[in-house]
Short mmCIF file of C-alpha atoms and ligand atoms in Angstrom, two decimals:
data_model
loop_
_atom_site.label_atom_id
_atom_site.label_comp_id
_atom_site.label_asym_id
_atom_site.label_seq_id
_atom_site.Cartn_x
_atom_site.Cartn_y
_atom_site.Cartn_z
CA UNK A 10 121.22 101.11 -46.02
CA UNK A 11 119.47 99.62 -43.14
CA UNK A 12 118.71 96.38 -45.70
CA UNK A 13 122.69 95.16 -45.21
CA UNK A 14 122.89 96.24 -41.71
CA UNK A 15 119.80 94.03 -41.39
CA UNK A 16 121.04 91.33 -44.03
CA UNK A 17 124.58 91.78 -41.33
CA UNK A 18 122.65 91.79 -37.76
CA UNK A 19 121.55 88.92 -36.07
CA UNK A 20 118.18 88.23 -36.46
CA UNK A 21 117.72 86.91 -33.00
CA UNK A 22 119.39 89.94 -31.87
CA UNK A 23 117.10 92.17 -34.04
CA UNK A 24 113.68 90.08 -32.68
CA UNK A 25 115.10 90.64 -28.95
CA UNK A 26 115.03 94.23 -30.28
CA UNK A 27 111.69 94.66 -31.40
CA UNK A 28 110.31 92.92 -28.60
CA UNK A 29 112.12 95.76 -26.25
CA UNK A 30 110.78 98.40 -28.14
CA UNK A 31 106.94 96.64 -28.26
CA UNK A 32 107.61 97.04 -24.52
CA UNK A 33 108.22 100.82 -24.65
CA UNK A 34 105.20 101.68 -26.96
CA UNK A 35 102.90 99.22 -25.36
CA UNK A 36 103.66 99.20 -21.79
CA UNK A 37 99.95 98.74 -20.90
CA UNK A 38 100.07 95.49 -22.72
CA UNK A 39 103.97 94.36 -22.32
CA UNK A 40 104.08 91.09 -20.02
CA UNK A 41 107.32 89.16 -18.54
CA UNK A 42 106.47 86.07 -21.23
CA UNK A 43 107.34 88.37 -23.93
CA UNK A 44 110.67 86.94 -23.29
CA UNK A 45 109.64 83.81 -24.42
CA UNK A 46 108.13 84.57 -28.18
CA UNK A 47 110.17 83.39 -30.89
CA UNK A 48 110.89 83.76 -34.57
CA UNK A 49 108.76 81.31 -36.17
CA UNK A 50 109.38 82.85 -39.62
CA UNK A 51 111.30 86.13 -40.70
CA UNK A 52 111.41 86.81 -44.85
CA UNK A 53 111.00 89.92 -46.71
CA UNK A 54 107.88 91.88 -45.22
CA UNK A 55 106.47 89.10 -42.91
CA UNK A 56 106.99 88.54 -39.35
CA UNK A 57 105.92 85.43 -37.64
CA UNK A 58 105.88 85.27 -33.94
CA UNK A 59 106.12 82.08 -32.28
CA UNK A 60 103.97 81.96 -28.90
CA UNK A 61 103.90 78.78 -26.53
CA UNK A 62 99.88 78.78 -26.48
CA UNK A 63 96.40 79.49 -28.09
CA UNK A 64 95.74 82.12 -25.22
CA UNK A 65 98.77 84.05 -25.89
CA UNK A 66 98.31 84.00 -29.60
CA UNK A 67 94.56 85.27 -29.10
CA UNK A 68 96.09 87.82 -26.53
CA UNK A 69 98.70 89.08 -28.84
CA UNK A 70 96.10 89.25 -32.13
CA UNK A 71 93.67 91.24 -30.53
CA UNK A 72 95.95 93.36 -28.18
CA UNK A 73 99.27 94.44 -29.47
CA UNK A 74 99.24 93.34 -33.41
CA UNK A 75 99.57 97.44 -33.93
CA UNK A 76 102.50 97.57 -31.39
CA UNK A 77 104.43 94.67 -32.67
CA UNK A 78 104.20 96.40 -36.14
CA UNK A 79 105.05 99.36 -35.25
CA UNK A 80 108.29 97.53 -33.56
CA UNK A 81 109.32 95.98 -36.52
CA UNK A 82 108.88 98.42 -39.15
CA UNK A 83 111.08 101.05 -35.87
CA UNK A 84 114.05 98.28 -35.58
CA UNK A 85 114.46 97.18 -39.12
CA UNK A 86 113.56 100.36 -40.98
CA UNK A 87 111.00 98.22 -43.33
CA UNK A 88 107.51 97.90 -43.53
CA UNK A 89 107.08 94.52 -41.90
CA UNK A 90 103.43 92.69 -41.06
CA UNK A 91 103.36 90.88 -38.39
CA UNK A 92 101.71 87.84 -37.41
CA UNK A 93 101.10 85.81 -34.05
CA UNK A 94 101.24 81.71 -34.32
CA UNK A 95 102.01 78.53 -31.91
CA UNK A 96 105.42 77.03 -32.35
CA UNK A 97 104.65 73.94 -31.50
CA UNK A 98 102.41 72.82 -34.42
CA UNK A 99 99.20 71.84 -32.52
CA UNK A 100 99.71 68.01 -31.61
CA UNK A 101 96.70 67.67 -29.34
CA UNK A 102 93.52 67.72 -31.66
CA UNK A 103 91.34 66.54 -28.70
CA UNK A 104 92.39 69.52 -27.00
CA UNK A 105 91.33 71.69 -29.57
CA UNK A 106 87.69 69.81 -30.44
CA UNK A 107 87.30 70.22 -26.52
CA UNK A 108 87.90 73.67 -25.94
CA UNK A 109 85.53 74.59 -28.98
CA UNK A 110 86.03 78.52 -29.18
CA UNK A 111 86.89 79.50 -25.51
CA UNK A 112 89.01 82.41 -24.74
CA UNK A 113 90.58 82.33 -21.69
CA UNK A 114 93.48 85.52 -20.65
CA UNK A 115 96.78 84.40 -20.38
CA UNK A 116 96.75 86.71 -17.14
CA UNK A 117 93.93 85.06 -15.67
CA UNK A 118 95.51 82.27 -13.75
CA UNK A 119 95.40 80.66 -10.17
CA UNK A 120 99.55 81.66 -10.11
CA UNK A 121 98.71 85.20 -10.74
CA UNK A 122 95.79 85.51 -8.21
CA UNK A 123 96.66 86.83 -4.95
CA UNK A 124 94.47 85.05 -1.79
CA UNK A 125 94.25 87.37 1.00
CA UNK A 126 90.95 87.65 3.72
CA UNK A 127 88.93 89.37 1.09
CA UNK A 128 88.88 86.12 -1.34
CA UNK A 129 90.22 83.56 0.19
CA UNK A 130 86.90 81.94 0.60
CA UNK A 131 86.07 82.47 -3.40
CA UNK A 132 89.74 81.06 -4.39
CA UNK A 133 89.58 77.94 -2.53
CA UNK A 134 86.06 77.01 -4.12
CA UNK A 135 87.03 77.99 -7.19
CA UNK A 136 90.29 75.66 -6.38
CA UNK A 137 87.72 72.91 -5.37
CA UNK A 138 85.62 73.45 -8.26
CA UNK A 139 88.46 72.99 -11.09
CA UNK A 140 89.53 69.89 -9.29
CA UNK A 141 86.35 68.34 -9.12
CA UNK A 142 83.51 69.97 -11.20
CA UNK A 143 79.94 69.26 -11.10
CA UNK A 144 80.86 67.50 -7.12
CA UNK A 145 81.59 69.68 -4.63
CA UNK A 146 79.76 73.40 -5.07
CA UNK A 147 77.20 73.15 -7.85
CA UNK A 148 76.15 75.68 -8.86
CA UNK A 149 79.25 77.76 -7.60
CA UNK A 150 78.20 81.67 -7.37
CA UNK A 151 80.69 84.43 -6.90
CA UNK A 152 79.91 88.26 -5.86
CA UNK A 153 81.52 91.03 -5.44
CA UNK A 154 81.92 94.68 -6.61
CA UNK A 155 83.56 95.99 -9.81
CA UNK A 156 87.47 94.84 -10.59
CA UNK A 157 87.61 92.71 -7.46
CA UNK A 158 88.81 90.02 -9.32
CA UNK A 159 85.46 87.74 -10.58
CA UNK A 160 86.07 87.59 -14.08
CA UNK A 161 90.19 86.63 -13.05
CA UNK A 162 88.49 83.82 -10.79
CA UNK A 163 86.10 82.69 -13.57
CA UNK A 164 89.15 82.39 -16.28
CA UNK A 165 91.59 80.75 -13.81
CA UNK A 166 89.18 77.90 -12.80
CA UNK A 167 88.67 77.35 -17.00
CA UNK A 168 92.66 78.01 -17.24
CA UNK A 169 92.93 74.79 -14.45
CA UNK A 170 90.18 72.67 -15.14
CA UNK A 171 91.67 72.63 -18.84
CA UNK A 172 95.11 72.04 -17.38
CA UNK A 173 93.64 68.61 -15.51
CA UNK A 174 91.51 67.31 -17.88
CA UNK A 175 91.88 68.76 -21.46
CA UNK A 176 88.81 66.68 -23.22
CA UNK A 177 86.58 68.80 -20.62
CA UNK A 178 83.84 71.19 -22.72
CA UNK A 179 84.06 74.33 -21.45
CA UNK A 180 81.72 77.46 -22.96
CA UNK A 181 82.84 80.67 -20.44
CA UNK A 182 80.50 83.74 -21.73
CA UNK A 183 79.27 86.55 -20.28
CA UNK A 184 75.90 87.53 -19.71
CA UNK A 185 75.23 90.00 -22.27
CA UNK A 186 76.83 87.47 -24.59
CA UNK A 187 74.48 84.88 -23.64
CA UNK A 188 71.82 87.05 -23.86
CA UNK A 189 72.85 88.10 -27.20
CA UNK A 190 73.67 84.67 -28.69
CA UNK A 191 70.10 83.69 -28.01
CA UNK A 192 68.68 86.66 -29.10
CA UNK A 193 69.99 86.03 -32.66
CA UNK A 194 69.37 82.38 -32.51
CA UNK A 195 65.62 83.49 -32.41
CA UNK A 196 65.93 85.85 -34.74
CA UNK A 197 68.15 83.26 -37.09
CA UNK A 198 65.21 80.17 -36.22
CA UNK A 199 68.03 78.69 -34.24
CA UNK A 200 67.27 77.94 -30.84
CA UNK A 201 67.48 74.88 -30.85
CA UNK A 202 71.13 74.52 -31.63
CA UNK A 203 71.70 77.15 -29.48
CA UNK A 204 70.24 74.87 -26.91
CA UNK A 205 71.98 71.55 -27.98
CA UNK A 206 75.12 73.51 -27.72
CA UNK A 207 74.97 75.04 -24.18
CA UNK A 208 73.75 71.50 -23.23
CA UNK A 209 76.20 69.55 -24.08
CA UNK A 210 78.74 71.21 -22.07
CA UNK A 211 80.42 69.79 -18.84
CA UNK A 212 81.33 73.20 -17.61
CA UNK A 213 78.63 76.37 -18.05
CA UNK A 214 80.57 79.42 -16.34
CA UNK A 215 78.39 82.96 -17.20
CA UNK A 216 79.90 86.56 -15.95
CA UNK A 217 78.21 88.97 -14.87
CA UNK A 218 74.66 87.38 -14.50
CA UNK A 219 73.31 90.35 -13.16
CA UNK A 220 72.45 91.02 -16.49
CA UNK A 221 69.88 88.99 -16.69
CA UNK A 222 67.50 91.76 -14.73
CA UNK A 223 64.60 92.49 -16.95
CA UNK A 224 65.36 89.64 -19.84
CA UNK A 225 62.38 87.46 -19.17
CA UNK A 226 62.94 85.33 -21.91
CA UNK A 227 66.46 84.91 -21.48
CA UNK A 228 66.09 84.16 -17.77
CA UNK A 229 63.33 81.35 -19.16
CA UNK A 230 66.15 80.19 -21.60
CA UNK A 231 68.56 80.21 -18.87
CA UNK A 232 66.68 78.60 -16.32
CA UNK A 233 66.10 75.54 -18.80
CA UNK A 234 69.73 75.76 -19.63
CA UNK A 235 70.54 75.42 -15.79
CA UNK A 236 67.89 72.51 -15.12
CA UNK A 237 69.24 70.49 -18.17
CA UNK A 238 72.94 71.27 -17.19
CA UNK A 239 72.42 70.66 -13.79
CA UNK A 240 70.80 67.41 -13.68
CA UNK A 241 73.11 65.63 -15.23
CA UNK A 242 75.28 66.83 -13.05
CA UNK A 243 77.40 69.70 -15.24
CA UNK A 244 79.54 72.32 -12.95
CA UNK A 245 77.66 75.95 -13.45
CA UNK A 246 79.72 78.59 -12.15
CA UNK A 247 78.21 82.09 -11.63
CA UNK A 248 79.41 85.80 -11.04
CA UNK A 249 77.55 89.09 -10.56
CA UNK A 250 77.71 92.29 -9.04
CA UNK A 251 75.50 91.17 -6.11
CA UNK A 252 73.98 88.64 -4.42
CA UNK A 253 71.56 86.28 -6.11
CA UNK A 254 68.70 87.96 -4.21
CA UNK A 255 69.68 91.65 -4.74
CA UNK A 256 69.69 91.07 -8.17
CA UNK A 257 66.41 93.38 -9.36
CA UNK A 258 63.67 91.27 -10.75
CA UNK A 259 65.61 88.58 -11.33
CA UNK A 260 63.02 85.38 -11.02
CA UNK A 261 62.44 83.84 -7.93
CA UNK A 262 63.18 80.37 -9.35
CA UNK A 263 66.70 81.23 -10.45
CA UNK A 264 67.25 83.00 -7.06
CA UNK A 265 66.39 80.13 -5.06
CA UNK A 266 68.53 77.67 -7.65
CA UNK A 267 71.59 79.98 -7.39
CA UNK A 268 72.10 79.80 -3.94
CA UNK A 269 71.78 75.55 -4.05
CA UNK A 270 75.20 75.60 -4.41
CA UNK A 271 77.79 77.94 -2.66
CA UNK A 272 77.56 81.66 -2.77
CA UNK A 273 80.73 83.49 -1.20
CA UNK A 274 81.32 87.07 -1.89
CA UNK A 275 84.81 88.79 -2.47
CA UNK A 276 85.54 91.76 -0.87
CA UNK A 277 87.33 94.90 -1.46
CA UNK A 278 91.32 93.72 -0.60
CA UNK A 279 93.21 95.20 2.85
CA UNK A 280 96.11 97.30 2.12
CA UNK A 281 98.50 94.34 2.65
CA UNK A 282 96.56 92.54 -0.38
CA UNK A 283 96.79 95.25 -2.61
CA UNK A 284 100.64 95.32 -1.93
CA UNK A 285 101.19 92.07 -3.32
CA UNK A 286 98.78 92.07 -6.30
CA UNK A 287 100.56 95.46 -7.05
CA UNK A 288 104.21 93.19 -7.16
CA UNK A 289 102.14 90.08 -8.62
CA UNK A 290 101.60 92.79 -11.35
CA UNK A 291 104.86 93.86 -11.80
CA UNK A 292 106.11 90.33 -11.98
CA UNK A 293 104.25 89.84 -15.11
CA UNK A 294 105.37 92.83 -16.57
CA UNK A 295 108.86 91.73 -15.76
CA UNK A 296 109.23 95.60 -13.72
CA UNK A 297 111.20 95.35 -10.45
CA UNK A 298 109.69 97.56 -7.94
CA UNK A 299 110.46 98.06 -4.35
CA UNK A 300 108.27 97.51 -1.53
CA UNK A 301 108.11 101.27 -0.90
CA UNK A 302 106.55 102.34 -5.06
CA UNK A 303 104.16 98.94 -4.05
CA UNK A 304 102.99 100.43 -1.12
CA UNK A 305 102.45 103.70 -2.83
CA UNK A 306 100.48 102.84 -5.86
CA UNK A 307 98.74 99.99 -3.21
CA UNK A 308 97.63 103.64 -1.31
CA UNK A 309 96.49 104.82 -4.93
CA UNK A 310 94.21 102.37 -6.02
CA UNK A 311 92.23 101.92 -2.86
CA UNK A 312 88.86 100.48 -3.97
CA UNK A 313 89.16 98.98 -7.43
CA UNK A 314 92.12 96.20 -8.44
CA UNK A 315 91.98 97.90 -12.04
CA UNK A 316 93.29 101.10 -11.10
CA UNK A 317 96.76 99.65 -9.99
CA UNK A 318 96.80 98.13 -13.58
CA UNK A 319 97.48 101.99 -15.11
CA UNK A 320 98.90 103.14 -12.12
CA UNK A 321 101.89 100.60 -12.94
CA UNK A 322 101.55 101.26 -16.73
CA UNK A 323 102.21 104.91 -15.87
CA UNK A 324 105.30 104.31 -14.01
CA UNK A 325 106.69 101.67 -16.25
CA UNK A 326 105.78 103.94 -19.03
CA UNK A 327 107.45 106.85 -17.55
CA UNK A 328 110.75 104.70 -16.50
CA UNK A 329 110.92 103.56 -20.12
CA UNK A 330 110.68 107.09 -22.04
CA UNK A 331 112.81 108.65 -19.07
CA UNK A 332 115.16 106.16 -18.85
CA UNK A 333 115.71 106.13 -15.46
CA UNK A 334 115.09 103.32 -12.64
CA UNK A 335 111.59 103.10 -10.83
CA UNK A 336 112.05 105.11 -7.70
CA UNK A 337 109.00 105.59 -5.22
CA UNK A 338 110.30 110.10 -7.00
CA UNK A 339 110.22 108.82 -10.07
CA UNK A 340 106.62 106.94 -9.09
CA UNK A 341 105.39 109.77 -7.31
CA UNK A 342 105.71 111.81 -10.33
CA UNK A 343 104.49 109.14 -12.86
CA UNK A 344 101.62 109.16 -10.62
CA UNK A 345 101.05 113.29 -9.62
CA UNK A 346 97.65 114.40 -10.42
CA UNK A 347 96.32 110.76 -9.92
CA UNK A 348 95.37 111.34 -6.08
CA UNK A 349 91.85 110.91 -7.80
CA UNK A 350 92.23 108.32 -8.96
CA UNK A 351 89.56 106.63 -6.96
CA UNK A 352 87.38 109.60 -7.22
CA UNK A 353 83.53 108.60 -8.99
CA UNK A 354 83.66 108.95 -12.90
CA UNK A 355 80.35 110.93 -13.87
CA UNK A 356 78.04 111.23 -17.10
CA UNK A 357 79.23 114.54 -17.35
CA UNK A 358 83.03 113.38 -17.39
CA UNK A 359 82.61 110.67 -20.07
CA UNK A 360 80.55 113.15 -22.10
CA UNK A 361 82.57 116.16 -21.64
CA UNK A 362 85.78 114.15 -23.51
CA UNK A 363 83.52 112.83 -26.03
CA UNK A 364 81.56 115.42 -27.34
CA UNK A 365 85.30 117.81 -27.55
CA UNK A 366 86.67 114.47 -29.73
CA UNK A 367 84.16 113.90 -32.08
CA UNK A 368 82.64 117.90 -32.09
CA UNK A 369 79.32 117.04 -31.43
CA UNK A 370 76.92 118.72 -28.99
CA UNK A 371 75.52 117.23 -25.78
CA UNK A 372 71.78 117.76 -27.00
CA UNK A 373 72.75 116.49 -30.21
CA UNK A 374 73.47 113.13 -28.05
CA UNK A 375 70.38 112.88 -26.32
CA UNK A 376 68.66 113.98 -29.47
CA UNK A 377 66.61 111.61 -31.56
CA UNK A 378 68.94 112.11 -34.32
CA UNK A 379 70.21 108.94 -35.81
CA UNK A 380 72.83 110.15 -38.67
CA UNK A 381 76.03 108.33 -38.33
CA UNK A 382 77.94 111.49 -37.10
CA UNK A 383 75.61 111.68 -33.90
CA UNK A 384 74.95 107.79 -33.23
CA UNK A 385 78.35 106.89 -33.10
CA UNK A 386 79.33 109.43 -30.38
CA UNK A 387 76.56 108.61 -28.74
CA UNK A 388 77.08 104.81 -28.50
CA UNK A 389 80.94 105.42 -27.32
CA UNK A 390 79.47 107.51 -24.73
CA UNK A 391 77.24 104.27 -23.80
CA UNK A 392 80.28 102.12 -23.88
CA UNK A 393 82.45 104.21 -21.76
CA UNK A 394 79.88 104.71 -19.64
CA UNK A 395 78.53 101.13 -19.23
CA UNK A 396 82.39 100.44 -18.53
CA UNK A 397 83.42 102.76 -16.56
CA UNK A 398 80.74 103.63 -14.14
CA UNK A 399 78.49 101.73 -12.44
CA UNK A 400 75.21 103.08 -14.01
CA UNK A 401 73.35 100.46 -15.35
CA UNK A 402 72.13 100.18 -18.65
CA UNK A 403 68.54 102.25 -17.71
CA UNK A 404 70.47 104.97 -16.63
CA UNK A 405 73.09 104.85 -19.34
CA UNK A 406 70.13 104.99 -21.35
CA UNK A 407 67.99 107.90 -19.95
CA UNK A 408 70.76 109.75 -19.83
CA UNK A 409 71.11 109.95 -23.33
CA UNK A 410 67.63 110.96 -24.56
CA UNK A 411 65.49 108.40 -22.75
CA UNK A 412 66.85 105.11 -24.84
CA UNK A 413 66.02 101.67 -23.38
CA UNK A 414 68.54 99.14 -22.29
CA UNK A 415 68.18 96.96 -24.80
CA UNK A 416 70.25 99.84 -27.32
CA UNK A 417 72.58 100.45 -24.79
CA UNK A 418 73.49 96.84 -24.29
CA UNK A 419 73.46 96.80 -28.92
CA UNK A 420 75.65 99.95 -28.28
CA UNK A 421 78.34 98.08 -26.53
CA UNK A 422 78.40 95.26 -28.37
CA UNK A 423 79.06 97.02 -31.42
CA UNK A 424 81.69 99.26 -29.70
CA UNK A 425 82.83 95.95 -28.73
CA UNK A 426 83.27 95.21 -32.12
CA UNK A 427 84.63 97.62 -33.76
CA UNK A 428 87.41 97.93 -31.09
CA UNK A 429 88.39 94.21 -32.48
CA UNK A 430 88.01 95.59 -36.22
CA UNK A 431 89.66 98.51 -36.24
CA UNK A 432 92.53 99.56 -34.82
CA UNK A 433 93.09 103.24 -35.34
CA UNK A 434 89.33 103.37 -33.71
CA UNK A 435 90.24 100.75 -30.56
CA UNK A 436 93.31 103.72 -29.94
CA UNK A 437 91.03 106.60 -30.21
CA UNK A 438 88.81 104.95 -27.72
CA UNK A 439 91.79 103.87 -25.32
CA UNK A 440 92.72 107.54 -25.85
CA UNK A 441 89.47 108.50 -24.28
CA UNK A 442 89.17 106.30 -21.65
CA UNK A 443 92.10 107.28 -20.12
CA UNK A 444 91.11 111.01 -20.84
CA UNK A 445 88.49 110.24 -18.95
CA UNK A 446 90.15 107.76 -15.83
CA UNK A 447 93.52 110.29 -15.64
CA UNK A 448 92.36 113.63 -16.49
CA UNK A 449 95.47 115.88 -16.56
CA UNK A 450 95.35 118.63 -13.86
CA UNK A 451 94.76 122.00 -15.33
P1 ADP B 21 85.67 91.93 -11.74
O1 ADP B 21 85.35 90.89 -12.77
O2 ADP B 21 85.33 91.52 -10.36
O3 ADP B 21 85.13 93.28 -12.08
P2 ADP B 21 88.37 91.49 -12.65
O4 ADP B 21 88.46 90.03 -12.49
O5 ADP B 21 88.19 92.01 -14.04
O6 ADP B 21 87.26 92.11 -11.70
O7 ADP B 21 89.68 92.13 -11.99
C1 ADP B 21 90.15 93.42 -12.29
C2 ADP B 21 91.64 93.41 -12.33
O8 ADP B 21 92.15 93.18 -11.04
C3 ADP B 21 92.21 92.30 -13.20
O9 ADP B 21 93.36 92.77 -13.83
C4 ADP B 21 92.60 91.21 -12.21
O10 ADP B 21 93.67 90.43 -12.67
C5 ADP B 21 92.99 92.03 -11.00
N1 ADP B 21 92.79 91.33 -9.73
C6 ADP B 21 91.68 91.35 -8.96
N2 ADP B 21 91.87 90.63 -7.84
C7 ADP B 21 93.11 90.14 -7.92
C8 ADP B 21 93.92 89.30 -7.06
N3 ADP B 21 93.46 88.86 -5.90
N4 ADP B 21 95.17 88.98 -7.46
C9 ADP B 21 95.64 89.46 -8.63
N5 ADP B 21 94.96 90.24 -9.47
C10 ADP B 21 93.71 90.59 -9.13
MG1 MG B 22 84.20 91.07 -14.47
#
């Protein structure tokens, strides 16, 4: 039956469809651009979507490949696969040789950043910086707490300095991927393609370099990296959690060459800030929202930019199933039982929702035991941990049974990993987190 209404419909009609109802199931991951995916090919059980860039495509594979199927198979009745692809059949080949492998988020531009007192400084040399890298700030180091926007900064000087001069080499990683990378070229007898590789780059931009703390031979590697880079005049852009100096035992060399360039720190937004991320936010989603539900969910997420994320994925979520308009009631009530939200995420909470999922016991975690039943608990409760609190990998570790950073940081990566692998497991674990972040009031 539903083969001639579908043989009857439109199929542009029946795309516009799914692409609604990817928005209802997904609403954490539905963006305003959706709008702009096409049919690139519709025939029997396979769905092409058409997206206007790499980003989006890489977006869309690793983020809502599960929703978009689900979509499909809910507005035609069939079992459909879907795929993600560019519509416009890649005509710049120097583009792609120069970009070799980086990943940029679509989200992460300059247009979606919002400059306020608390990173205005940061913005404009990151402007500076994608206009004319390797001149102006060299090496360029940002700082700032958790989900203040560093890694947005990072992507949206990449996004623009790509934009201005496409045949610029770019490698963006983070720290633990850096620190990984090398780790397995010495293990592989690779090093020195590791090195000829980070070398050759005209832009070097590394999250998160706190990480470094305690990797002597990475910060040796690094420090070589930066030398070689940096003499020949290469932009290095930087981000941590601190400042260069407060970063524990990190070598006084590298202190004392991070803060060569410029070192400006990003601070936690004013209230009027927040306001307009929280409608720069919407925007993207393509959700209308007055000034009033901004200013709520602005009060909401006081401290952390990622918190107004799922506070407007709650409300959209709940205007979608409910049907009804997004009213600062129908916010409020979206929101109810999230007045903590900014309240400090403990051990106890991340292992309290883990140990009920998988049925494991808390000394069973911090056990020796290594049998695949107890280490995988065990390294989700590392992940979630290492992402939602601000322990650092020691602590992580000693909380659970006295492990060294070094398996917390293998922990994550294979969480990491998995999450891209598997999808049933990347819900489970989204399922957790927010367990965790929005606990239901009992
Ligand atoms: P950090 O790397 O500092 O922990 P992120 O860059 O991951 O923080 O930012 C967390 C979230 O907050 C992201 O969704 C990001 O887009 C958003 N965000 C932070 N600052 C801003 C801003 N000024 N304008 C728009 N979005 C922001
Ligand atoms: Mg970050």
């Amino acid at each position: 039956m539903e083969g001639t209404q579908l043989a009857g419909a439109d199929i542009e009609d029946i795309f516009s469809r799914i692409i609604a109802c990817v928005k209802t199931i997904d609403p954490a991951n539905a963006r305003k651009w959706f709008d702009e995916l096409k049919i690139a090919e519709f025939n029997g059980g396979l769905l092409k979507v058409g997206c206007p860039d790499k980003t989006i495509v890489e977006f869309l594979n690793d983020n809502c490949k599960s929703s978009f199927t689900r979509a499909a198979q809910q507005v035609t009745g069939h079992l459909v696969t879907v795929e993600f692809c560019l519509f416009t059949t890649a005509k710049k080949p120097v583009q792609q040789a120069a970009d070799g492998g980086l990943k940029l988020h679509p989200d992460y531009t300059f247009e979606n950043f919002v400059v306020g007192p608390s990173n205005r400084l940061a913005h404009a040399s990151c402007v500076s910086v994608s206009k004319s890298p390797g001149k102006n700030y060299n090496p360029l180091f940002i700082y700032g707490s958790s989900g203040l926007g560093k890694t947005h900064l990072l992507h949206a000087v990449c996004h623009e300095t790509q934009n201005l001069n496409s045949k610029m080499a770019i490698q963006l990683l983070s720290c633990e991927e850096f620190v990984n990378k090398f780790i397995s070229a010495i293990e592989q007898g690779s090093v020195l393609d590791f090195q000829k590789q980070l070398r050759s780059v005209d832009m070097l931009v590394i999250d998160d370099v706190q990480f470094l703390r305690e990797r002597e031979q990475s910060q040796e590697e690094f420090f070589h990296t930066f030398n070689a880079l940096y003499q020949h005049g290469k932009q290095i852009i930087l981000s941590a959690d601190c400042a260069p100096v407060e970063i524990p035992s990190l070598e006084e060399r590298l202190i004392s060459r991070f803060t060569w360039g410029l070192v400006t720190r990003i601070d936690v937004p004013s209230h009027d800030t927040r306001v307009a991320i929280v409608q720069k936010k919407a925007h993207l989603r393509g959700i209308e929202i007055s000034e009033q539900v901004a200013d709520y969910i602005a009060k909401k997420a006081q401290l952390n930019i990622r918190q107004i994320e799922g506070a407007l994925t709650t409300v959209y979520a709940l205007s979608t199933t409910s049907g009804s308009a997004i009213t600062i009631e129908l916010a409020k009530q979206a929101l109810e039982g999230h007045s903590d939200m900014e309240r400090h995420i403990s051990f106890t909470d991340i292992t309290d929702v883990v140990t009920e999922f998988y049925r494991v016991r808390l000394a069973d975690l911090q056990s020796k035991k290594r049998s695949q039943s107890i280490t995988l608990p065990r390294q989700v409760c590392m992940y979630l941990a290492r992402n939602l609190t601000r322990h650092s990998l020691e602590e992580i570790g000693g909380h659970l049974g006295g492990r060294d950073h070094t398996t917390v940081m293998h922990a994550c990566t294979k969480i990491v990993k998995m999450k891209k692998k598997n999808t049933k497991f990347k819900t489970a674990l989204s399922g957790l987190e927010k367990q965790i972040t929005q606990p239901v009031k009992r």
